[in-house]
PDB file of C-alpha atoms in Angstrom:
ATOM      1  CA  UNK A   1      29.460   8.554  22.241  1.00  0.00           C
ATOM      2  CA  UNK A   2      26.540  10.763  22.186  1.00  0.00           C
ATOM      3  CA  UNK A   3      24.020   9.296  25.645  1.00  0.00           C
ATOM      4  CA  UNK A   4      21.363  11.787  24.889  1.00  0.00           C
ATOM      5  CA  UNK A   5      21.209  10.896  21.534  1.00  0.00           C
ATOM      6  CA  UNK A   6      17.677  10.619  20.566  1.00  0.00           C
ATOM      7  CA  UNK A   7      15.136  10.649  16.757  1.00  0.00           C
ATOM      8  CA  UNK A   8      11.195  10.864  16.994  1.00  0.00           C
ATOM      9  CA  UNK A   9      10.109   8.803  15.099  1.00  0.00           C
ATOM     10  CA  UNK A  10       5.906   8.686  13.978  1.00  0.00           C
ATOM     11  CA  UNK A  11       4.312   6.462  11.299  1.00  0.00           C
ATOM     12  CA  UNK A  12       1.160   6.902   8.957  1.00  0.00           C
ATOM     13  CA  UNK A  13      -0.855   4.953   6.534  1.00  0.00           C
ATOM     14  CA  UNK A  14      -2.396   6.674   3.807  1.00  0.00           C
ATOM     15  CA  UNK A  15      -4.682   4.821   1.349  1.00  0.00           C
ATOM     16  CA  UNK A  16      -8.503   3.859   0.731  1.00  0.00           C
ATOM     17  CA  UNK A  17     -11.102   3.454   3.547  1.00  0.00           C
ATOM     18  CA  UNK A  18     -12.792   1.138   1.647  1.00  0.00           C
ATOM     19  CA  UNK A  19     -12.402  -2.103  -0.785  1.00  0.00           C
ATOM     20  CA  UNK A  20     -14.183  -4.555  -2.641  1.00  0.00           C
ATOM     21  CA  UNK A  21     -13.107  -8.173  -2.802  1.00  0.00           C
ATOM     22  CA  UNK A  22     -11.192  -9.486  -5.270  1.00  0.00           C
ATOM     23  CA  UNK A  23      -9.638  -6.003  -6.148  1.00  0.00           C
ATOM     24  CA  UNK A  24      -6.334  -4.611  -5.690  1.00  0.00           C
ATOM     25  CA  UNK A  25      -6.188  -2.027  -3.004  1.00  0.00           C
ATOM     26  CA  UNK A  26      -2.662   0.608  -2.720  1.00  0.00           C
ATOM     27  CA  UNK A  27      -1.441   2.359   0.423  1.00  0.00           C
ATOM     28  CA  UNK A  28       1.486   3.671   2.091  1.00  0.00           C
ATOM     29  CA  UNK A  29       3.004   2.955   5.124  1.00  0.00           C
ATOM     30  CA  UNK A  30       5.261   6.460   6.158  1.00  0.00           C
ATOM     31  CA  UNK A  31       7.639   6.814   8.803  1.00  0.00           C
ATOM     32  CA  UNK A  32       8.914  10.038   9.224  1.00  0.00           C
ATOM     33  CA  UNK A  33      12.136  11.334  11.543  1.00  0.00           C
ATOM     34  CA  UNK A  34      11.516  14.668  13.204  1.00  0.00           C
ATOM     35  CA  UNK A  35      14.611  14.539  14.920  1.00  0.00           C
ATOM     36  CA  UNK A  36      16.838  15.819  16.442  1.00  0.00           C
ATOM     37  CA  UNK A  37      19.343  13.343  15.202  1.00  0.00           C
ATOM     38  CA  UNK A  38      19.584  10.957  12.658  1.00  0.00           C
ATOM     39  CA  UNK A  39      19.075   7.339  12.929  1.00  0.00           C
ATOM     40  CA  UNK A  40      19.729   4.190  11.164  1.00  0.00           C
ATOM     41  CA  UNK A  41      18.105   0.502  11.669  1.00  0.00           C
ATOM     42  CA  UNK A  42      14.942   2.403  10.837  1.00  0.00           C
ATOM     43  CA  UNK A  43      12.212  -1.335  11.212  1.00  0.00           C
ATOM     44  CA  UNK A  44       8.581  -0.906   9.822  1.00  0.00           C
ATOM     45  CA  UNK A  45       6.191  -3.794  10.987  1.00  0.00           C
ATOM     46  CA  UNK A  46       3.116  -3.858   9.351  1.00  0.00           C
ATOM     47  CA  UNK A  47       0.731  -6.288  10.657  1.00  0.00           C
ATOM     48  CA  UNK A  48      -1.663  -7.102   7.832  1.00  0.00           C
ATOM     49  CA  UNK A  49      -5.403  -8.035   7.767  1.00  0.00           C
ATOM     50  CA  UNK A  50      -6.157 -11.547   6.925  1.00  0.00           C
ATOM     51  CA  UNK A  51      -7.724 -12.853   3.293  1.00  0.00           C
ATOM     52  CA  UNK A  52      -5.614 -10.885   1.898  1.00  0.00           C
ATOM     53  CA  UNK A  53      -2.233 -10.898  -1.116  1.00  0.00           C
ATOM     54  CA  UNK A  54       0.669  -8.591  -0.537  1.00  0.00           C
ATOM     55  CA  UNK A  55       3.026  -7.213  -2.866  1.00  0.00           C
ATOM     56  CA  UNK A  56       5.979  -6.280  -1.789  1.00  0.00           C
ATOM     57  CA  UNK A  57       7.598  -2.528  -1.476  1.00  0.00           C
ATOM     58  CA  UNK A  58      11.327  -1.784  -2.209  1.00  0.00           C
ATOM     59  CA  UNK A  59      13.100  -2.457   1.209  1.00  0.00           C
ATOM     60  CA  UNK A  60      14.016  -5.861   2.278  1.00  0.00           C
ATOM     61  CA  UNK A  61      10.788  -7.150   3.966  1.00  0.00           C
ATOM     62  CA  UNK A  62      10.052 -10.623   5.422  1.00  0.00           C
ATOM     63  CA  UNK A  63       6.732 -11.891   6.070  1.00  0.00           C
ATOM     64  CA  UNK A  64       5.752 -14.372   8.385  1.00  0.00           C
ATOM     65  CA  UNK A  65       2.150 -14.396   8.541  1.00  0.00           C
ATOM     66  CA  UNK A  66       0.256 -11.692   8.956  1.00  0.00           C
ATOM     67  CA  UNK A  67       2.790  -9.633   9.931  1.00  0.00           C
ATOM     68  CA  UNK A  68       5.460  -7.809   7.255  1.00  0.00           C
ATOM     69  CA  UNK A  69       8.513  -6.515   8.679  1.00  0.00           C
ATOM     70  CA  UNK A  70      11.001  -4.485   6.735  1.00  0.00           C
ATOM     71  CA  UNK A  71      13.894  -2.899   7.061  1.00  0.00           C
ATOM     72  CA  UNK A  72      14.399   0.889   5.690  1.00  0.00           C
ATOM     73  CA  UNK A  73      18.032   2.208   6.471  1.00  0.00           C
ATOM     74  CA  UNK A  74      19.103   5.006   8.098  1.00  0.00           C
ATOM     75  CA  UNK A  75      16.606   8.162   7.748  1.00  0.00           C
ATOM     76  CA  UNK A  76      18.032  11.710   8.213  1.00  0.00           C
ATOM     77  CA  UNK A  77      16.792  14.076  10.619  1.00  0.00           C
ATOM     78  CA  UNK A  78      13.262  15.837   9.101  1.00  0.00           C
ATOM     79  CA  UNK A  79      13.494  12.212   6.190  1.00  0.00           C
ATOM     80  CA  UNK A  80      10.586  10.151   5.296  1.00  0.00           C
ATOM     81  CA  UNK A  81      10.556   6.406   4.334  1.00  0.00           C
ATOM     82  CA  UNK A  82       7.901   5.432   2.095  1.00  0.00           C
ATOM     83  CA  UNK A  83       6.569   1.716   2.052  1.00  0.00           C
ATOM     84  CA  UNK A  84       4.048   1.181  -0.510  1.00  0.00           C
ATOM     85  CA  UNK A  85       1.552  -2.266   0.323  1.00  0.00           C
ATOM     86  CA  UNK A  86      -0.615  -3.320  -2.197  1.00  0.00           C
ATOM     87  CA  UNK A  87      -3.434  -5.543  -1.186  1.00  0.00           C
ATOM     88  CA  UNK A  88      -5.772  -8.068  -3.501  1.00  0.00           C
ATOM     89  CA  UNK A  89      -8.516  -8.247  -0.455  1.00  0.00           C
ATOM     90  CA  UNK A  90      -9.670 -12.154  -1.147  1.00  0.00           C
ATOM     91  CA  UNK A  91     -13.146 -12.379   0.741  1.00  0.00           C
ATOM     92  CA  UNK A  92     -15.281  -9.685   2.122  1.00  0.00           C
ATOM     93  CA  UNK A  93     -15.099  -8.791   5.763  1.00  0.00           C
ATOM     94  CA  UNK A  94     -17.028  -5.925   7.928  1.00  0.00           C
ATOM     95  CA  UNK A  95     -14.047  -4.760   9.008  1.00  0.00           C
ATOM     96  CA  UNK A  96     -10.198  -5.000   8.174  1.00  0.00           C
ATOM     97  CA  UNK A  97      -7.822  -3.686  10.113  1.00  0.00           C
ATOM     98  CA  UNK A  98      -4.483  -2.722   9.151  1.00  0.00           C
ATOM     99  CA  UNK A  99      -1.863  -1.748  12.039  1.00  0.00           C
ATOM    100  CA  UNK A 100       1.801  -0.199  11.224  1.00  0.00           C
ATOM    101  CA  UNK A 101       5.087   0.404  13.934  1.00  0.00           C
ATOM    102  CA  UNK A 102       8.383   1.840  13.086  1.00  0.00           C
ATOM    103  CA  UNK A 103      11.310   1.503  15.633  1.00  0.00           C
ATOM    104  CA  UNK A 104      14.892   2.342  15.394  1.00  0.00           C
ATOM    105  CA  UNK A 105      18.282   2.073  17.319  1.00  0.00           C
ATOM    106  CA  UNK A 106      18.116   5.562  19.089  1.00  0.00           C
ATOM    107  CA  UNK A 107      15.662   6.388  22.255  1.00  0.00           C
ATOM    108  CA  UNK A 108      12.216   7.978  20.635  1.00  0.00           C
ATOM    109  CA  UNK A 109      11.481  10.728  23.244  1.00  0.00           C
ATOM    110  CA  UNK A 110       7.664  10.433  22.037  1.00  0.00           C
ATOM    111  CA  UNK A 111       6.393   6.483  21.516  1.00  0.00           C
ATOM    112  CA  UNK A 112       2.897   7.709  20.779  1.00  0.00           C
ATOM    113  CA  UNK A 113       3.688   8.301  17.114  1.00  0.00           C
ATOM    114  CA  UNK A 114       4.857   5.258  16.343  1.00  0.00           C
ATOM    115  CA  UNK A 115       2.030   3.169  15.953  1.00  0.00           C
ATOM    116  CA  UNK A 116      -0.628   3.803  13.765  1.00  0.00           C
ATOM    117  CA  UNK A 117      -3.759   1.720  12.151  1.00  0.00           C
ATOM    118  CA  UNK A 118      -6.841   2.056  10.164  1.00  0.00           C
ATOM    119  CA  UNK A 119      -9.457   0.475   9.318  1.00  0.00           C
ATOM    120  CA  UNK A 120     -11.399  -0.796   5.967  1.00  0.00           C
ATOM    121  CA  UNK A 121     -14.847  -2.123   5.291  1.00  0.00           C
ATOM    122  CA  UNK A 122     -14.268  -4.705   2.612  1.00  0.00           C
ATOM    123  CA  UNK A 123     -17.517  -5.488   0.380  1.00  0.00           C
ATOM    124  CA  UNK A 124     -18.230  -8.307  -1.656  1.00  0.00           C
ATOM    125  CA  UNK A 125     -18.086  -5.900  -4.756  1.00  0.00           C
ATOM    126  CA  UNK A 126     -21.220  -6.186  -5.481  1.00  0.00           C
ATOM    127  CA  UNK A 127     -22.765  -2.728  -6.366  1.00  0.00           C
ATOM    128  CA  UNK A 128     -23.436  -0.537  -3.272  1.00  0.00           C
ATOM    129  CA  UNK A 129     -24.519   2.152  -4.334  1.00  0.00           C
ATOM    130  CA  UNK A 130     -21.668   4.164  -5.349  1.00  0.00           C
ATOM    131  CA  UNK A 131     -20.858   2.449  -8.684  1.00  0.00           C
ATOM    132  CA  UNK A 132     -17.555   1.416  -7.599  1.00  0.00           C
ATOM    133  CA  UNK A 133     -18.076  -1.577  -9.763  1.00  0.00           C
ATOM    134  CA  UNK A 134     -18.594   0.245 -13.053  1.00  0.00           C
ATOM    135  CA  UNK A 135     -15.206   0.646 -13.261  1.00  0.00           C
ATOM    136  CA  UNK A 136     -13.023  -1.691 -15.308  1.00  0.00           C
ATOM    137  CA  UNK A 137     -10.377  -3.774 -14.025  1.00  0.00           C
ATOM    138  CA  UNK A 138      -6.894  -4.250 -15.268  1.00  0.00           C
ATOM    139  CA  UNK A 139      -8.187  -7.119 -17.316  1.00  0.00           C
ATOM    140  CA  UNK A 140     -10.976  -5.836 -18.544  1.00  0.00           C
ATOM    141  CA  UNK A 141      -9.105  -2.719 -19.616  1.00  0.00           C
ATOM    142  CA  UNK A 142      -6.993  -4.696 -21.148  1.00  0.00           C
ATOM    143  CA  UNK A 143      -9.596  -6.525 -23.280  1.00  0.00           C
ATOM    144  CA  UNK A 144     -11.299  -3.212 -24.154  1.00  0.00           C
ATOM    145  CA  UNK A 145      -8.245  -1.856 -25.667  1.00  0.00           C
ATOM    146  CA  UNK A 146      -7.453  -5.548 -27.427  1.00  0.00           C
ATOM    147  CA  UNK A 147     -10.731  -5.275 -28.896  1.00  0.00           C
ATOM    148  CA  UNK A 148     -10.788  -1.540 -29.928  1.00  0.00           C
ATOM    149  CA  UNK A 149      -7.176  -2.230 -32.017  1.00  0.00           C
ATOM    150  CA  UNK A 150      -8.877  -5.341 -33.410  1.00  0.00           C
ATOM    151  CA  UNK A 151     -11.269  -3.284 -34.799  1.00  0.00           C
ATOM    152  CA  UNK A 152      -8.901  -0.474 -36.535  1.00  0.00           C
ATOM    153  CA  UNK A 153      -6.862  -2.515 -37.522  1.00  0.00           C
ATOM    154  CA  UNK A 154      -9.497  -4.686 -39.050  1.00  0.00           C
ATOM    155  CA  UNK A 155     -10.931  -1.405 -40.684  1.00  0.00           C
ATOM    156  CA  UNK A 156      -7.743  -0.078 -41.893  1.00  0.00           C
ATOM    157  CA  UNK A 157      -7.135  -4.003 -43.588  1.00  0.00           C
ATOM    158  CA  UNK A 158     -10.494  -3.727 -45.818  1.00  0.00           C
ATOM    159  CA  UNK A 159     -10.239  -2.687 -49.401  1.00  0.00           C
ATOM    160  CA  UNK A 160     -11.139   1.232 -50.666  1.00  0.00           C
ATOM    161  CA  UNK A 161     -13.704   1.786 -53.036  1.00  0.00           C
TER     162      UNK A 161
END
């Protein structure tokens, strides 16, 4: 039995700094194992803003709340676990916050790493400026396209002269 036995651990979230409601949002919740040894019971909490609809990532993850917790293994000394968190933000707020942890069985000689959190303005996705909303959704996407094969295929059915 190894007493000195010990794994920094840190966490990050990487995604968008901003969002408009009623639009699907990606990030990715990291936690990353410098070392020196390896560890297993690897838990990421990630405590959620509210208004919003998760999607779940591929580790076993409960929710209760606001607050996701999931469970990621063992990771190897210098591995990274990847939890990607989709978000449908639901109403507009100033400010959303979300907040991330990752803990483990062994002693982390460095706690300051393991918490991380950022913030995102939410708008009401109205047009800002930036003509965020001249892009098309997945549905509307999905309409365009239905329409544009409509049309060949409407063009391709007509008679030749």
């Amino acid at each position: 039995l190894n007493t000195s036995a010990s794994a920094n651990l840190s966490i990050g979230i990487a995604g968008p700094a901003t969002g408009a409601s009623g639009t699907l949002s990606s990030y990715t919740i990291s936690a990353t194992n410098s070392g020196p040894q390896d560890t297993t019971n690897i838990v990421m909490t990630v405590t959620l803003p509210a208004n919003y609809s998760f999607g779940p990532g591929s580790y076993a993850c409960t929710s209760t709340g606001k607050t996701v917790t999931c469970d990621a293994g063992t990771l190897l000394n210098g591995a990274q676990a990847s939890l990607p968190v989709q978000l449908i933000w639901n109403t507009a707020d100033a400010a959303a916050v979300i907040s991330a942890s990752v803990a483990s069985d062994l002693p982390d000689p460095s706690l300051t790493d393991n918490t991380s959190a950022v913030q995102i303005v939410v708008s009401t996705g109205t047009n800002n400026g930036n003509n965020d909303n001249d892009v098309p959704t997945l549905p509307q996407w999905g309409a365009i396209l239905l329409a544009m094969l409509l049309t060949v295929t409407a063009a391709r059915l007509q008679p030749r002269k």
